[in-house]
Short mmCIF file of C-alpha atoms in Angstrom, two decimals:
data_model
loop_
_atom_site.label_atom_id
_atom_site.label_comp_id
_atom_site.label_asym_id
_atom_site.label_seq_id
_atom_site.Cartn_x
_atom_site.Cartn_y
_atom_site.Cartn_z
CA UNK A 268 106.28 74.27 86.72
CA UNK A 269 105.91 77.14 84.10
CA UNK A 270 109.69 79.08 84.15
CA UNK A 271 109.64 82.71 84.08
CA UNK A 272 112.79 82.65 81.58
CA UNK A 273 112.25 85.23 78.65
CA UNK A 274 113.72 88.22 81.01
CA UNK A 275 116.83 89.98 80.00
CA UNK A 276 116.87 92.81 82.74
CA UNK A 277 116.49 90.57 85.48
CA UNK A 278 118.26 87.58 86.77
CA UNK A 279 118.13 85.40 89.52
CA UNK A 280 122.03 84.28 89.71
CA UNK A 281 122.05 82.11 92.80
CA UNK A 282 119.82 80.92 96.00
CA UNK A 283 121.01 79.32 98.77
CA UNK A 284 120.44 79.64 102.14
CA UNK A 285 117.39 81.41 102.55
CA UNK A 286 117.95 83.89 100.19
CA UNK A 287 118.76 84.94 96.67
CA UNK A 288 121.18 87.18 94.72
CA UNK A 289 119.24 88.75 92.05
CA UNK A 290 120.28 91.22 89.87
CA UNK A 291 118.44 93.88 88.35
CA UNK A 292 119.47 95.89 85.27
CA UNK A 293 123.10 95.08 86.72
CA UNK A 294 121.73 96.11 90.39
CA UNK A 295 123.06 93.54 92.68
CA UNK A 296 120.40 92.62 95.66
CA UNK A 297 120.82 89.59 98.20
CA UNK A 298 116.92 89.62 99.67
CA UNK A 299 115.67 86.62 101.81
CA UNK A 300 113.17 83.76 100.48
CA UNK A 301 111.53 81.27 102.79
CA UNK A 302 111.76 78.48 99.72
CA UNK A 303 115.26 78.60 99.74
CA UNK A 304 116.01 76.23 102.62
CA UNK A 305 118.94 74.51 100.85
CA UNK A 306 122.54 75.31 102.11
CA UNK A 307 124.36 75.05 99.21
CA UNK A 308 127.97 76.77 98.64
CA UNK A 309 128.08 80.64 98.28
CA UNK A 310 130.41 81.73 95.86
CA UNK A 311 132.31 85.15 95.07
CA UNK A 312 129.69 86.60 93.70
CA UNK A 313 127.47 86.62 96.59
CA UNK A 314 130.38 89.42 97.46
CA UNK A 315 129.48 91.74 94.36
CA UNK A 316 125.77 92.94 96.10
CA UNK A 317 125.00 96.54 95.65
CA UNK A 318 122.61 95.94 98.91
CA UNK A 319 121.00 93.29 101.13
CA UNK A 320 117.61 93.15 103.18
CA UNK A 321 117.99 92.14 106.91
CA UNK A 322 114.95 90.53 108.31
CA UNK A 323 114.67 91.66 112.22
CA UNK A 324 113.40 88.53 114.88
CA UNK A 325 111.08 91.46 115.59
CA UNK A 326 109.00 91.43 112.26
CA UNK A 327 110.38 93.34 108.99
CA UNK A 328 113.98 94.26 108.15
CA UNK A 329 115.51 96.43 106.72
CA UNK A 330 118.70 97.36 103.80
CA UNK A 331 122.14 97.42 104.39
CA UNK A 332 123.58 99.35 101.11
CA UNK A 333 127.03 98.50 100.68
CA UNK A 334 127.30 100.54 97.90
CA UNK A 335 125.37 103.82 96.31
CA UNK A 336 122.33 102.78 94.72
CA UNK A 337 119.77 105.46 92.85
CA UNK A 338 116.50 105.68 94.56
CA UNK A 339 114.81 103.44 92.00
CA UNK A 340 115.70 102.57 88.10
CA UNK A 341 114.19 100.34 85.83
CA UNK A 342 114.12 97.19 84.11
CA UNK A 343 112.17 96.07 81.07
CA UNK A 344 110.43 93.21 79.80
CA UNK A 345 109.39 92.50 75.81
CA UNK A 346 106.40 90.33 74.54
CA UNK A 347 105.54 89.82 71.27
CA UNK A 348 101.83 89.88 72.49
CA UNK A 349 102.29 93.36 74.65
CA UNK A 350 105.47 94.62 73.33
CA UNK A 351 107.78 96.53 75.48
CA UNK A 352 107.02 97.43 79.21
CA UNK A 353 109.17 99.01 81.68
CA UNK A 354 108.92 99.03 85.77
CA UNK A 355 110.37 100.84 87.77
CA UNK A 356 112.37 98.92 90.96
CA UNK A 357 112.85 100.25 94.26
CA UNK A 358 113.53 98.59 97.28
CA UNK A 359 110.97 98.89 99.64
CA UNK A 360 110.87 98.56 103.70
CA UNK A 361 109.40 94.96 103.50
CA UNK A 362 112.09 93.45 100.97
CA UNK A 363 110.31 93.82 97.89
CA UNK A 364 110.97 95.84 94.85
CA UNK A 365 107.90 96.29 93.69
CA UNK A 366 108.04 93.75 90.89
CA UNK A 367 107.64 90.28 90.93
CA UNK A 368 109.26 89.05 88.03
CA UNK A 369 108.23 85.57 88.04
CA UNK A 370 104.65 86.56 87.13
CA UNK A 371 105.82 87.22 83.65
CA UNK A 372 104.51 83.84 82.92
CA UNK A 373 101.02 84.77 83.43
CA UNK A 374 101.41 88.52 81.93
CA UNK A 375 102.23 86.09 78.31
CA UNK A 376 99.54 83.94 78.90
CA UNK A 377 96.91 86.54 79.15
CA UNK A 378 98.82 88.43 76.67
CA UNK A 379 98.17 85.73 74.28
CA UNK A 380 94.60 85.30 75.11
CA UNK A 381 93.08 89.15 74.58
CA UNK A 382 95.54 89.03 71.48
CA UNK A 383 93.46 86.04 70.19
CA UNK A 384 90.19 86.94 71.64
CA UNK A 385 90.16 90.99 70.56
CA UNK A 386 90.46 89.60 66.44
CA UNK A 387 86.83 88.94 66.99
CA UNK A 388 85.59 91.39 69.92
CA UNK A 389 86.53 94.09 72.72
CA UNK A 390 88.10 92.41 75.83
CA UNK A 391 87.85 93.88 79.28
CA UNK A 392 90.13 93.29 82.69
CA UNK A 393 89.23 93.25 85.88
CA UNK A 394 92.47 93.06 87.99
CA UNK A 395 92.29 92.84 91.80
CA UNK A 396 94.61 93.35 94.51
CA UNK A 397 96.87 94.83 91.52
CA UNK A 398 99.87 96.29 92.57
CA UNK A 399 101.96 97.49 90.92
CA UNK A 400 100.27 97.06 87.36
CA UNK A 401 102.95 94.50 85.87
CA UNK A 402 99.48 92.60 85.06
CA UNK A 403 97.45 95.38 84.37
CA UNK A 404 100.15 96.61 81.65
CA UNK A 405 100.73 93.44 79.92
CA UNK A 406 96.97 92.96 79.22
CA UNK A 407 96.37 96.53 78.40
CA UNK A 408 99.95 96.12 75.99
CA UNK A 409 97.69 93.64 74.09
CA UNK A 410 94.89 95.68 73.46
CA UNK A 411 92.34 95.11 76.64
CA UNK A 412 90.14 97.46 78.66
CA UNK A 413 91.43 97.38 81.75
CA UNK A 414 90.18 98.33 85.51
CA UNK A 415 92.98 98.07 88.02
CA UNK A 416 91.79 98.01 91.23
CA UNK A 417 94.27 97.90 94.99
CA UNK A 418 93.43 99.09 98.30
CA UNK A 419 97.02 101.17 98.62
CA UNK A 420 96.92 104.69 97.02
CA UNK A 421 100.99 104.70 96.81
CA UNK A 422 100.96 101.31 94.67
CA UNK A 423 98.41 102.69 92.49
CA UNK A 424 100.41 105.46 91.87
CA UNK A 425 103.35 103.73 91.50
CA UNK A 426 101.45 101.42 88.67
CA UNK A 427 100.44 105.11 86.59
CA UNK A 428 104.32 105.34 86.77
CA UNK A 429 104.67 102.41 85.46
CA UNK A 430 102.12 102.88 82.35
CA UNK A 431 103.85 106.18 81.70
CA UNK A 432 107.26 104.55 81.75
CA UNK A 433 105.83 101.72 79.06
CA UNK A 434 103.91 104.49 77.00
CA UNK A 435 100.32 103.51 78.10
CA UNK A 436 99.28 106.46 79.76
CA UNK A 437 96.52 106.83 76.91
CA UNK A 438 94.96 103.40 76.97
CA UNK A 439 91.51 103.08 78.26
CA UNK A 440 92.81 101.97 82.02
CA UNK A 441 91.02 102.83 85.23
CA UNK A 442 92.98 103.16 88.02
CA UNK A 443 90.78 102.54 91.38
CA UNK A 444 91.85 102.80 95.14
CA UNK A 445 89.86 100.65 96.55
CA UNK A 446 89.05 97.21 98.86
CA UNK A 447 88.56 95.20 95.77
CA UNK A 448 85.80 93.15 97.87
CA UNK A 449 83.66 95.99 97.95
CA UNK A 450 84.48 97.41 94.32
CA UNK A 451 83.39 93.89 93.32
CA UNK A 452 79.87 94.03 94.98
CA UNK A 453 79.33 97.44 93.32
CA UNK A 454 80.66 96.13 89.83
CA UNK A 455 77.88 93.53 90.12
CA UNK A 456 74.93 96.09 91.56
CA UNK A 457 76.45 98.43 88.06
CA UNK A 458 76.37 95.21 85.79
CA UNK A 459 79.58 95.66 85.32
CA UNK A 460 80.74 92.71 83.07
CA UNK A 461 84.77 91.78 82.14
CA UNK A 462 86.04 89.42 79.74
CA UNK A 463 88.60 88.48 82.08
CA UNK A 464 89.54 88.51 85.57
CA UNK A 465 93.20 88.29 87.39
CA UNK A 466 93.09 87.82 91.68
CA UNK A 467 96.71 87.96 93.20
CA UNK A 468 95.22 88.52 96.65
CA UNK A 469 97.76 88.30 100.15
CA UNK A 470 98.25 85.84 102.69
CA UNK A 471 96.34 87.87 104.98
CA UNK A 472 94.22 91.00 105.12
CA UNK A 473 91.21 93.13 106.60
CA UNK A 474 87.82 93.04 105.98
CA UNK A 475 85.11 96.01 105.31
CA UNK A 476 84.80 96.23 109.51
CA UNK A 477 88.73 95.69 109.93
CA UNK A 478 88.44 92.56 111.18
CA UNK A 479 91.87 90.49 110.19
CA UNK A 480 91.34 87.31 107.59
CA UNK A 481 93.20 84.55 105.98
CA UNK A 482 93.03 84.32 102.51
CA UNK A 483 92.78 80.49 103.33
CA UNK A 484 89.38 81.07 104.94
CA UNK A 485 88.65 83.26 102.33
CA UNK A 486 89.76 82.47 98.60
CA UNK A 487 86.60 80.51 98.11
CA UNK A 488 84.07 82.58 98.94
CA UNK A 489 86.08 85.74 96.86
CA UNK A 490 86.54 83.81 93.70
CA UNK A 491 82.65 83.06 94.14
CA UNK A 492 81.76 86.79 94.31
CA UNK A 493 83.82 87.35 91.89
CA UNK A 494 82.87 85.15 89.27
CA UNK A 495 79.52 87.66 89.16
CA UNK A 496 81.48 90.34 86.85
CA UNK A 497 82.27 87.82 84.42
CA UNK A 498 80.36 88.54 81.17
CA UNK A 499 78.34 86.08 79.05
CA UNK A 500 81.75 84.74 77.40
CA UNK A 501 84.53 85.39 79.50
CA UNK A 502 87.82 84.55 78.67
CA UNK A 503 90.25 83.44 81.69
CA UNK A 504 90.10 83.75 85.49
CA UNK A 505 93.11 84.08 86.90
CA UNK A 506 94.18 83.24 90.52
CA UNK A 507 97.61 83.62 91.66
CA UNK A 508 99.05 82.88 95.39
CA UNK A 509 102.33 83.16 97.78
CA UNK A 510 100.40 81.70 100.52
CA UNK A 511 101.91 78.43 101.33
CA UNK A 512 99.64 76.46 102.63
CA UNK A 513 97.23 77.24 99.36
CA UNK A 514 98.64 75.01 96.72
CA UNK A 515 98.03 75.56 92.81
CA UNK A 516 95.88 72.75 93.38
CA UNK A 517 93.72 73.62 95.97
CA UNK A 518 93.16 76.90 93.79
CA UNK A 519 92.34 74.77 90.64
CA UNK A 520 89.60 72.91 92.41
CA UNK A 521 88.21 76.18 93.66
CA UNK A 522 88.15 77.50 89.89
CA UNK A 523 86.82 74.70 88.59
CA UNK A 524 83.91 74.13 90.83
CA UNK A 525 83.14 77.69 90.76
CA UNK A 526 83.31 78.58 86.89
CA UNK A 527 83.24 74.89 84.78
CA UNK A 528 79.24 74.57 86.16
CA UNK A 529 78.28 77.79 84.65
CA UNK A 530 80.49 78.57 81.89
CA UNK A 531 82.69 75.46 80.90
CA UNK A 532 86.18 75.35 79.87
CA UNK A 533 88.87 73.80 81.54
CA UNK A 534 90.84 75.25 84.25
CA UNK A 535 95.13 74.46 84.56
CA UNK A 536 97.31 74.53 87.81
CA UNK A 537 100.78 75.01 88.27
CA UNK A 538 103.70 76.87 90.49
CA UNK A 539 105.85 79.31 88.84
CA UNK A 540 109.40 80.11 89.29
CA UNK A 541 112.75 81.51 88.17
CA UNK A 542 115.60 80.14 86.36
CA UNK A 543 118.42 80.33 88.50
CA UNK A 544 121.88 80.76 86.77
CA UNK A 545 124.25 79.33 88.85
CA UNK A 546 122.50 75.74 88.74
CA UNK A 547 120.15 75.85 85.67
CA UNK A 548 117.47 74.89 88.02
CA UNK A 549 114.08 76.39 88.84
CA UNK A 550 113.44 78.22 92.19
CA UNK A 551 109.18 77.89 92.90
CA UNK A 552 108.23 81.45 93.41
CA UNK A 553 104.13 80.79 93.79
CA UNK A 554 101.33 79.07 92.12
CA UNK A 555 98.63 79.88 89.91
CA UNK A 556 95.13 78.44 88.64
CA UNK A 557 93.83 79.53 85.79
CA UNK A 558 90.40 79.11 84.25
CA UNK A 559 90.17 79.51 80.12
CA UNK A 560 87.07 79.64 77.92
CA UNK A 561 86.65 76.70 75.15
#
């Protein structure tokens, strides 16, 4: 398991129970976590939470503040490949924050690769179902091109926020609302190529015609299609997942019989997770596949 342990803003203190106690830049929040199905003693400072998320038998949740929280803040993260990028958190109505700190793992490992690969040439990112930008920032920290792409105009916005917060409002970044299916079939038609690609699509979604899909039944056939914007020496493919019945190693095979035919290289799998302080273990927090050059 790759550990997401060079934060300093954020920190997972405990999980137990089916849920954690995380704190972020000193903001206490218990929010649930489907992983966490040990029942392991709560101490005191499950007691010092600025808020905690509810989940409803009915689908969703919500927050119970238990004390005054600002409507978002931030928290940083530092790289010597990207330098220093800020986010801001806010708790949303589905328990996330809009960060996901554990994939600072992969922001240093493509951080490391455009920093090695733009010595010799010009590096360009395609990033799908992006979010928030935590990717998007970290590659375009390092000195990529990047094209951020994510169906939801508010988290698109909330990822300029985010560039203007880490002072990369000027770098050459195109922000796209979009369904990245369809953006991808018009890259291809525009021979539009990209050094690098990073897919963090969700457990479920639509389709062009609104029909409802699982990214199960679909992964395959998306990493395919995508794979045609990949230019004549791409870098790294990256495919990330929360879905849990799609292991890193399912997604590893995909890569690999997609991408080591055509272009070679090797392709690694692995879940990542978060250092937990109160037992120096390692809570899994997803899996990722990822397909490098050479």
């Amino acid at each position: 398991m790759r550990t997401a342990d060079g934060w300093k803003d954020y920190r997972l203190l405990d999980a137990s129970d089916g849920e954690r106690l995380e704190s972020w830049s000193g903001i206490r929040l218990i929010r649930p976590d489907p992983q966490v199905i040990w029942k392991t003693e709560k101490s005191s400072l499950w007691q010092s939470a600025n808020a905690v998320y509810h989940r409803s038998s009915k689908g969703g949740g919500q927050w119970e503040y238990l004390k005054k929280l600002p409507e978002s803040w931030t928290v940083g993260y530092s790289s010597e490949y990207f330098g220093n990028l800020k986010f801001k958190v806010h708790p949303t109505g589905f328990k996330h924050t809009g960060l996901f700190p554990e994939q600072a793992v992969n922001w240093e490992k493509t951080g490391q690769l455009i920093s090695e690969r733009k010595k010799t040439g010009k590096v360009r990112v395609l990033n799908l179902f992006a979010y928030t930008g935590g990717a998007t920032l970290a590659c375009s920290g390092a000195g990529a091109e990047v094209c951020h792409v994510d169906a939801s105009k508010g988290m698109v916005q909330w990822a300029r926020e985010n560039a203007a917060l880490s002072g990369l409002s000027e770098k050459p970044i195109r922000w796209i609302v979009d369904d990245c299916e369809k953006f991808v079939r018009r890259e291809i038609k525009r021979e539009s190529r990209y050094e690098g690609v990073i897919m963090d699509p969700p457990s479920y979604g639509r389709g062009p015609q609104g029909e409802i899909w699982k990214l199960e039944d679909s992964v395959y056939d998306l990493v395919k299609l995508t794979a045609g914007v990949l230019s004549q020496k791409p870098l790294f493919f990256v495919l990330n997942s929360y879905t849990t019945g799609l292991s890193a190693s399912v997604m590893g095979y995909i890569l690999s019989s997609v991408l080591i035919p055509k272009f070679g290289g090797r392709v690694d799998s692995d879940e990542i997770g978060l250092p937990v302080e109160s037992t120096g273990l390692t809570l899994p927090a997803g899996s990722t596949a990822i397909w490098y050059a050479g």
